[in-house]
Amino acid sequence: MATGLPSRLERPAHVTASIPDHLAGPTPSISFEFFPPRDDASEIALWQAIRQLEAVRPAFVSVTYGAGGSTQDRTVRVTERIALETTLTPLAHLTCVNASVAQLRHVVGQYAAAGVRNILALRGDPPGNVRGPWIPHPEGLDHADQLVALVRSLGDFTVGVAAFPDVHPESPDLEHDVQTLIRKADAGASFAVTQMVFDADSYLRLRDKVAAHRDLPITPGLMPVTNVKQIARMSELMGTPLPQAVVSRLAAAADDPAAVRAVGVEIATELATRMLAEGAPGIHFITMNRSTATLEVFGNLDL
């Protein structure tokens, strides 16, 4: 199948398939996250991964904004292409970063014009320094629950939100994060996707605390590690601590890239198996625009 051309596979009834319906289904939901390409070469790699993972028939796929909302235009463009040229259901990312309410309305309109009806509403990270102070746009929004409410007011959209099993870097404690998720649900969010998980107990703890208050399905994010330096950097940026057991297993293989990759797939398989056995509605794979390791983990799960 030629990269980027309309899919020859049978299309679903429409690109607006409900993500919450998938999450409530009898089998676990599998989904994939991509990031927008930086140049022509990375765009080719992205579309190769999309086409390879399309064959798995995931419940949905998402395309992130870059750090600080730096890739908004490319994110919208790739999401539109996924909606128009593949059999996949896109989950469109939307953040408050550097955006007025009028600009946010415009982006939602672009998504809607492509048939997209599932949106992941995020506050987003401060531009320039993801650990810097958050300063909202003077004509924009300050919190994700406000963005959820805005999107819901603009049409028939299903809205998802982010969740942080290891506590958001700006949050004082887990209970604060639980209350934040409750506010997002009350604003109209119908599902959540977590940051990458390396400790199943952290995910289960957050899920159970939220479930005591609201019916909000929370899907864990999972990233098969293939590069130790890369995952250490991402862990730092996302505020997701790596458990010592994970660090030790990766460190033991650090001098052998193939061994690191094998250990990463093994860890991801163990985490996914445990979380699915404990009732997670699915797994959201953070693919880094590569398909091989993700497909290996998926195959190990025998879904």
mmCIF file of C-alpha atoms in Angstrom:
data_model
loop_
_atom_site.group_PDB
_atom_site.id
_atom_site.type_symbol
_atom_site.label_atom_id
_atom_site.label_comp_id
_atom_site.label_asym_id
_atom_site.label_seq_id
_atom_site.Cartn_x
_atom_site.Cartn_y
_atom_site.Cartn_z
ATOM 1 C CA MET A 1 0.000 0.000 0.000
ATOM 2 C CA ALA A 2 1.511 3.338 -1.009
ATOM 3 C CA THR A 3 2.452 5.609 1.850
ATOM 4 C CA GLY A 4 -0.074 8.386 2.471
ATOM 5 C CA LEU A 5 -2.587 7.269 -0.188
ATOM 6 C CA PRO A 6 -6.212 6.498 0.674
ATOM 7 C CA SER A 7 -6.522 3.074 2.260
ATOM 8 C CA ARG A 8 -7.841 0.196 0.163
ATOM 9 C CA LEU A 9 -9.055 -1.573 3.287
ATOM 10 C CA GLU A 10 -12.761 -1.485 3.995
ATOM 11 C CA ARG A 11 -13.553 1.713 5.839
ATOM 12 C CA PRO A 12 -15.580 1.709 9.063
ATOM 13 C CA ALA A 13 -19.080 3.143 8.935
ATOM 14 C CA HIS A 14 -17.618 6.557 9.715
ATOM 15 C CA VAL A 15 -14.578 8.094 11.275
ATOM 16 C CA THR A 16 -16.632 9.274 14.227
ATOM 17 C CA ALA A 17 -16.742 5.906 16.017
ATOM 18 C CA SER A 18 -17.212 6.414 19.741
ATOM 19 C CA ILE A 19 -14.090 5.751 21.791
ATOM 20 C CA PRO A 20 -16.080 5.196 25.036
ATOM 21 C CA ASP A 21 -18.101 2.530 23.208
ATOM 22 C CA HIS A 22 -14.861 0.733 22.318
ATOM 23 C CA LEU A 23 -13.651 0.980 25.912
ATOM 24 C CA ALA A 24 -16.907 -0.542 27.164
ATOM 25 C CA GLY A 25 -16.692 -3.446 24.730
ATOM 26 C CA PRO A 26 -16.131 -7.101 25.622
ATOM 27 C CA THR A 27 -12.485 -7.120 24.524
ATOM 28 C CA PRO A 28 -9.650 -4.756 25.538
ATOM 29 C CA SER A 29 -9.210 -1.640 23.448
ATOM 30 C CA ILE A 30 -5.838 -1.236 21.722
ATOM 31 C CA SER A 31 -4.798 2.217 20.541
ATOM 32 C CA PHE A 32 -1.676 3.969 19.294
ATOM 33 C CA GLU A 33 -0.087 7.372 19.788
ATOM 34 C CA PHE A 34 2.066 9.104 17.177
ATOM 35 C CA PHE A 35 3.834 12.461 17.067
ATOM 36 C CA PRO A 36 3.851 14.846 14.073
ATOM 37 C CA PRO A 37 6.822 14.605 11.681
ATOM 38 C CA ARG A 38 9.604 17.189 11.747
ATOM 39 C CA ASP A 39 10.692 16.750 8.109
ATOM 40 C CA ASP A 40 10.032 14.727 4.949
ATOM 41 C CA ALA A 41 12.089 11.730 6.094
ATOM 42 C CA SER A 42 10.283 11.483 9.431
ATOM 43 C CA GLU A 43 6.945 11.854 7.659
ATOM 44 C CA ILE A 44 7.733 8.767 5.558
ATOM 45 C CA ALA A 45 8.622 6.835 8.731
ATOM 46 C CA LEU A 46 5.414 8.013 10.420
ATOM 47 C CA TRP A 47 3.194 6.832 7.584
ATOM 48 C CA GLN A 48 4.995 3.507 7.382
ATOM 49 C CA ALA A 49 4.218 2.988 11.072
ATOM 50 C CA ILE A 50 0.608 4.102 10.636
ATOM 51 C CA ARG A 51 0.031 1.673 7.783
ATOM 52 C CA GLN A 52 1.701 -1.218 9.601
ATOM 53 C CA LEU A 53 -0.273 -0.627 12.781
ATOM 54 C CA GLU A 54 -3.518 -0.020 10.885
ATOM 55 C CA ALA A 55 -3.650 -3.760 10.162
ATOM 56 C CA VAL A 56 -4.145 -4.432 13.902
ATOM 57 C CA ARG A 57 -7.490 -2.608 13.718
ATOM 58 C CA PRO A 58 -6.954 -0.423 16.781
ATOM 59 C CA ALA A 59 -9.872 1.272 18.483
ATOM 60 C CA PHE A 60 -8.309 4.675 17.793
ATOM 61 C CA VAL A 61 -5.043 6.501 17.178
ATOM 62 C CA SER A 62 -3.859 9.908 18.353
ATOM 63 C CA VAL A 63 -1.313 12.496 17.228
ATOM 64 C CA THR A 64 0.354 14.619 19.902
ATOM 65 C CA TYR A 65 1.227 18.289 19.969
ATOM 66 C CA GLY A 66 4.948 18.922 20.319
ATOM 67 C CA ALA A 67 6.419 20.242 23.563
ATOM 68 C CA GLY A 68 4.789 23.552 24.412
ATOM 69 C CA GLY A 69 2.271 23.168 21.602
ATOM 70 C CA SER A 70 5.039 23.665 19.050
ATOM 71 C CA THR A 71 3.613 21.471 16.284
ATOM 72 C CA GLN A 72 -0.047 22.423 16.230
ATOM 73 C CA ASP A 73 -0.339 22.902 12.461
ATOM 74 C CA ARG A 74 1.393 19.602 11.686
ATOM 75 C CA THR A 75 -0.672 17.802 14.310
ATOM 76 C CA VAL A 76 -3.893 19.037 12.719
ATOM 77 C CA ARG A 77 -2.659 18.134 9.227
ATOM 78 C CA VAL A 78 -1.667 14.565 10.153
ATOM 79 C CA THR A 79 -4.898 14.033 12.090
ATOM 80 C CA GLU A 80 -6.916 15.233 9.088
ATOM 81 C CA ARG A 81 -5.041 12.817 6.804
ATOM 82 C CA ILE A 82 -5.657 9.922 9.180
ATOM 83 C CA ALA A 83 -9.364 10.773 9.169
ATOM 84 C CA LEU A 84 -9.563 11.064 5.385
ATOM 85 C CA GLU A 85 -7.033 8.501 4.126
ATOM 86 C CA THR A 86 -7.131 5.549 6.517
ATOM 87 C CA THR A 87 -9.584 3.182 8.183
ATOM 88 C CA LEU A 88 -8.536 4.521 11.593
ATOM 89 C CA THR A 89 -10.548 6.502 14.125
ATOM 90 C CA PRO A 90 -8.503 9.579 15.086
ATOM 91 C CA LEU A 91 -8.376 11.058 18.554
ATOM 92 C CA ALA A 92 -7.378 14.674 17.974
ATOM 93 C CA HIS A 93 -5.133 16.367 20.525
ATOM 94 C CA LEU A 94 -5.980 19.925 21.535
ATOM 95 C CA THR A 95 -4.149 22.072 24.097
ATOM 96 C CA CYS A 96 -4.589 25.498 25.660
ATOM 97 C CA VAL A 97 -0.949 26.451 24.985
ATOM 98 C CA ASN A 98 -0.510 29.843 23.290
ATOM 99 C CA ALA A 99 -4.105 29.773 22.084
ATOM 100 C CA SER A 100 -6.994 32.177 22.487
ATOM 101 C CA VAL A 101 -10.516 30.817 22.742
ATOM 102 C CA ALA A 102 -11.091 31.991 19.166
ATOM 103 C CA GLN A 103 -8.058 30.013 17.967
ATOM 104 C CA LEU A 104 -9.211 26.927 19.851
ATOM 105 C CA ARG A 105 -12.622 27.205 18.214
ATOM 106 C CA HIS A 106 -10.910 27.420 14.826
ATOM 107 C CA VAL A 107 -8.849 24.258 15.405
ATOM 108 C CA VAL A 108 -11.935 22.364 16.556
ATOM 109 C CA GLY A 109 -13.625 23.529 13.358
ATOM 110 C CA GLN A 110 -10.734 22.141 11.294
ATOM 111 C CA TYR A 111 -11.064 18.789 13.015
ATOM 112 C CA ALA A 112 -14.819 18.767 12.547
ATOM 113 C CA ALA A 113 -14.476 19.537 8.828
ATOM 114 C CA ALA A 114 -12.405 16.346 8.465
ATOM 115 C CA GLY A 115 -15.070 14.341 10.281
ATOM 116 C CA VAL A 116 -13.180 14.079 13.574
ATOM 117 C CA ARG A 117 -15.468 13.808 16.583
ATOM 118 C CA ASN A 118 -13.114 12.502 19.311
ATOM 119 C CA ILE A 119 -10.862 15.109 20.950
ATOM 120 C CA LEU A 120 -8.291 14.782 23.737
ATOM 121 C CA ALA A 121 -8.480 18.051 25.676
ATOM 122 C CA LEU A 122 -5.248 18.981 27.466
ATOM 123 C CA ARG A 123 -3.991 22.071 29.221
ATOM 124 C CA GLY A 124 -0.536 21.361 27.783
ATOM 125 C CA ASP A 125 2.978 22.137 28.967
ATOM 126 C CA PRO A 126 4.445 25.642 29.276
ATOM 127 C CA PRO A 127 6.153 26.588 25.991
ATOM 128 C CA GLY A 128 9.923 26.778 25.986
ATOM 129 C CA ASN A 129 10.344 25.034 29.339
ATOM 130 C CA VAL A 130 7.966 22.214 30.192
ATOM 131 C CA ARG A 131 8.918 22.591 33.847
ATOM 132 C CA GLY A 132 8.478 26.363 33.826
ATOM 133 C CA PRO A 133 5.503 28.264 35.252
ATOM 134 C CA TRP A 134 2.200 27.947 33.447
ATOM 135 C CA ILE A 135 0.988 31.257 32.027
ATOM 136 C CA PRO A 136 -2.317 31.079 30.135
ATOM 137 C CA HIS A 137 -2.950 33.015 26.950
ATOM 138 C CA PRO A 138 -4.585 36.344 27.909
ATOM 139 C CA GLU A 139 -7.624 35.434 25.820
ATOM 140 C CA GLY A 140 -7.377 31.706 26.425
ATOM 141 C CA LEU A 141 -8.107 29.070 29.046
ATOM 142 C CA ASP A 142 -6.296 28.142 32.248
ATOM 143 C CA HIS A 143 -7.332 24.546 32.921
ATOM 144 C CA ALA A 144 -8.189 21.380 30.985
ATOM 145 C CA ASP A 145 -11.723 21.194 32.418
ATOM 146 C CA GLN A 146 -12.422 24.588 30.814
ATOM 147 C CA LEU A 147 -11.240 23.220 27.468
ATOM 148 C CA VAL A 148 -13.432 20.142 27.888
ATOM 149 C CA ALA A 149 -16.447 22.383 28.449
ATOM 150 C CA LEU A 150 -15.543 24.532 25.426
ATOM 151 C CA VAL A 151 -15.224 21.553 23.082
ATOM 152 C CA ARG A 152 -18.463 20.040 24.315
ATOM 153 C CA SER A 153 -20.211 23.361 23.688
ATOM 154 C CA LEU A 154 -19.094 23.415 20.052
ATOM 155 C CA GLY A 155 -20.854 20.301 18.821
ATOM 156 C CA ASP A 156 -21.324 16.572 19.122
ATOM 157 C CA PHE A 157 -17.805 15.738 20.306
ATOM 158 C CA THR A 158 -16.590 12.952 22.561
ATOM 159 C CA VAL A 159 -13.883 14.359 24.815
ATOM 160 C CA GLY A 160 -11.050 12.567 26.538
ATOM 161 C CA VAL A 161 -8.504 13.923 29.007
ATOM 162 C CA ALA A 162 -5.082 13.119 30.429
ATOM 163 C CA ALA A 163 -4.450 11.293 33.697
ATOM 164 C CA PHE A 164 -1.266 11.088 35.762
ATOM 165 C CA PRO A 165 -0.763 7.879 37.779
ATOM 166 C CA ASP A 166 2.526 9.170 39.190
ATOM 167 C CA VAL A 167 0.964 12.559 40.067
ATOM 168 C CA HIS A 168 1.151 15.619 37.822
ATOM 169 C CA PRO A 169 4.421 17.555 38.327
ATOM 170 C CA GLU A 170 2.453 20.589 39.536
ATOM 171 C CA SER A 171 0.162 18.613 41.822
ATOM 172 C CA PRO A 172 0.780 18.377 45.586
ATOM 173 C CA ASP A 173 -0.504 14.814 45.888
ATOM 174 C CA LEU A 174 -2.561 12.041 44.317
ATOM 175 C CA GLU A 175 -5.819 13.203 45.895
ATOM 176 C CA HIS A 176 -5.430 16.551 44.118
ATOM 177 C CA ASP A 177 -5.065 14.691 40.814
ATOM 178 C CA VAL A 178 -8.164 12.619 41.577
ATOM 179 C CA GLN A 179 -10.206 15.768 42.192
ATOM 180 C CA THR A 180 -8.850 17.282 38.975
ATOM 181 C CA LEU A 181 -10.037 14.248 37.017
ATOM 182 C CA ILE A 182 -13.434 14.486 38.682
ATOM 183 C CA ARG A 183 -13.725 18.120 37.554
ATOM 184 C CA LYS A 184 -12.810 17.088 34.008
ATOM 185 C CA ALA A 185 -15.474 14.375 34.072
ATOM 186 C CA ASP A 186 -18.046 16.818 35.399
ATOM 187 C CA ALA A 187 -17.149 19.225 32.574
ATOM 188 C CA GLY A 188 -18.029 16.530 30.037
ATOM 189 C CA ALA A 189 -15.028 14.210 29.632
ATOM 190 C CA SER A 190 -16.044 10.599 29.027
ATOM 191 C CA PHE A 191 -12.655 8.840 29.149
ATOM 192 C CA ALA A 192 -9.024 9.406 30.113
ATOM 193 C CA VAL A 193 -5.627 8.251 28.858
ATOM 194 C CA THR A 194 -2.632 8.228 31.180
ATOM 195 C CA GLN A 195 0.943 9.279 30.757
ATOM 196 C CA MET A 196 3.274 6.331 30.168
ATOM 197 C CA VAL A 197 3.065 3.821 32.997
ATOM 198 C CA PHE A 198 6.012 1.889 34.443
ATOM 199 C CA ASP A 199 4.374 0.932 37.733
ATOM 200 C CA ALA A 200 1.081 -0.961 37.404
ATOM 201 C CA ASP A 201 0.211 -0.275 41.039
ATOM 202 C CA SER A 202 0.301 3.490 40.426
ATOM 203 C CA TYR A 203 -2.164 3.147 37.566
ATOM 204 C CA LEU A 204 -4.477 0.856 39.527
ATOM 205 C CA ARG A 205 -4.400 3.151 42.559
ATOM 206 C CA LEU A 206 -5.470 6.177 40.498
ATOM 207 C CA ARG A 207 -8.114 4.218 38.601
ATOM 208 C CA ASP A 208 -9.698 2.864 41.773
ATOM 209 C CA LYS A 209 -9.728 6.234 43.528
ATOM 210 C CA VAL A 210 -11.454 7.888 40.572
ATOM 211 C CA ALA A 211 -13.896 4.977 40.211
ATOM 212 C CA ALA A 212 -15.104 5.611 43.751
ATOM 213 C CA HIS A 213 -16.471 8.961 42.534
ATOM 214 C CA ARG A 214 -17.117 8.814 38.781
ATOM 215 C CA ASP A 215 -17.568 6.295 35.962
ATOM 216 C CA LEU A 216 -14.575 7.424 33.914
ATOM 217 C CA PRO A 217 -12.691 4.701 32.003
ATOM 218 C CA ILE A 218 -8.938 5.290 32.284
ATOM 219 C CA THR A 219 -6.659 3.627 29.748
ATOM 220 C CA PRO A 220 -2.986 3.269 30.706
ATOM 221 C CA GLY A 221 -0.316 4.609 28.356
ATOM 222 C CA LEU A 222 2.465 2.126 27.615
ATOM 223 C CA MET A 223 5.809 2.689 25.899
ATOM 224 C CA PRO A 224 8.028 -0.260 24.984
ATOM 225 C CA VAL A 225 11.537 0.962 25.812
ATOM 226 C CA THR A 226 14.060 0.600 22.982
ATOM 227 C CA ASN A 227 16.517 3.344 23.972
ATOM 228 C CA VAL A 228 17.699 3.942 27.558
ATOM 229 C CA LYS A 229 18.775 7.563 27.078
ATOM 230 C CA GLN A 230 15.534 8.439 25.320
ATOM 231 C CA ILE A 231 13.324 6.958 28.009
ATOM 232 C CA ALA A 232 15.326 8.664 30.759
ATOM 233 C CA ARG A 233 14.802 12.018 29.041
ATOM 234 C CA MET A 234 11.081 11.404 28.491
ATOM 235 C CA SER A 235 10.666 10.268 32.074
ATOM 236 C CA GLU A 236 12.207 13.511 33.272
ATOM 237 C CA LEU A 237 10.090 15.685 30.980
ATOM 238 C CA MET A 238 6.823 13.923 31.849
ATOM 239 C CA GLY A 239 7.504 13.658 35.554
ATOM 240 C CA THR A 240 7.101 9.876 35.368
ATOM 241 C CA PRO A 241 9.632 8.212 37.682
ATOM 242 C CA LEU A 242 11.211 4.979 36.531
ATOM 243 C CA PRO A 243 10.918 2.295 39.241
ATOM 244 C CA GLN A 244 14.262 0.984 40.429
ATOM 245 C CA ALA A 245 13.395 -2.514 39.223
ATOM 246 C CA VAL A 246 12.910 -1.166 35.688
ATOM 247 C CA VAL A 247 16.118 0.884 35.866
ATOM 248 C CA SER A 248 18.101 -2.156 37.039
ATOM 249 C CA ARG A 249 16.798 -4.416 34.280
ATOM 250 C CA LEU A 250 17.560 -1.848 31.592
ATOM 251 C CA ALA A 251 20.971 -0.998 33.081
ATOM 252 C CA ALA A 252 21.988 -4.655 32.983
ATOM 253 C CA ALA A 253 21.514 -4.579 29.198
ATOM 254 C CA ALA A 254 22.663 -1.007 28.572
ATOM 255 C CA ASP A 255 25.745 -1.954 26.501
ATOM 256 C CA ASP A 256 23.721 -4.054 24.053
ATOM 257 C CA PRO A 257 21.007 -2.194 22.066
ATOM 258 C CA ALA A 258 19.324 -5.455 21.038
ATOM 259 C CA ALA A 259 19.225 -6.610 24.651
ATOM 260 C CA VAL A 260 17.778 -3.255 25.773
ATOM 261 C CA ARG A 261 15.040 -3.601 23.190
ATOM 262 C CA ALA A 262 14.264 -7.177 24.266
ATOM 263 C CA VAL A 263 14.082 -6.138 27.913
ATOM 264 C CA GLY A 264 11.882 -3.167 27.001
ATOM 265 C CA VAL A 265 9.423 -5.401 25.160
ATOM 266 C CA GLU A 266 9.443 -7.841 28.070
ATOM 267 C CA ILE A 267 8.714 -5.107 30.643
ATOM 268 C CA ALA A 268 5.923 -3.624 28.510
ATOM 269 C CA THR A 269 4.375 -7.078 28.035
ATOM 270 C CA GLU A 270 4.436 -7.724 31.786
ATOM 271 C CA LEU A 271 2.860 -4.345 32.559
ATOM 272 C CA ALA A 272 0.132 -4.707 29.932
ATOM 273 C CA THR A 273 -0.683 -8.263 31.031
ATOM 274 C CA ARG A 274 -1.009 -7.201 34.661
ATOM 275 C CA MET A 275 -3.104 -4.098 33.990
ATOM 276 C CA LEU A 276 -5.460 -5.891 31.600
ATOM 277 C CA ALA A 277 -5.857 -8.747 34.090
ATOM 278 C CA GLU A 278 -6.767 -6.145 36.722
ATOM 279 C CA GLY A 279 -9.498 -4.694 34.521
ATOM 280 C CA ALA A 280 -7.862 -1.913 32.480
ATOM 281 C CA PRO A 281 -10.186 -1.108 29.546
ATOM 282 C CA GLY A 282 -7.290 -1.307 27.109
ATOM 283 C CA ILE A 283 -3.722 -0.243 26.381
ATOM 284 C CA HIS A 284 -2.651 2.979 24.656
ATOM 285 C CA PHE A 285 0.744 2.368 23.038
ATOM 286 C CA ILE A 286 3.146 5.306 22.802
ATOM 287 C CA THR A 287 4.814 4.227 19.561
ATOM 288 C CA MET A 288 7.437 6.932 18.936
ATOM 289 C CA ASN A 289 6.369 6.541 15.285
ATOM 290 C CA ARG A 290 7.811 3.021 15.113
ATOM 291 C CA SER A 291 5.754 -0.142 14.813
ATOM 292 C CA THR A 292 8.056 -3.096 15.483
ATOM 293 C CA ALA A 293 8.332 -3.111 19.300
ATOM 294 C CA THR A 294 4.658 -2.188 19.677
ATOM 295 C CA LEU A 295 3.624 -5.056 17.411
ATOM 296 C CA GLU A 296 5.813 -7.452 19.408
ATOM 297 C CA VAL A 297 4.124 -6.494 22.669
ATOM 298 C CA PHE A 298 0.702 -6.671 21.036
ATOM 299 C CA GLY A 299 1.517 -10.155 19.743
ATOM 300 C CA ASN A 300 2.640 -11.253 23.203
ATOM 301 C CA LEU A 301 -0.737 -10.276 24.643
ATOM 302 C CA ASP A 302 -2.626 -12.731 22.422
ATOM 303 C CA LEU A 303 -5.636 -10.443 22.074
#
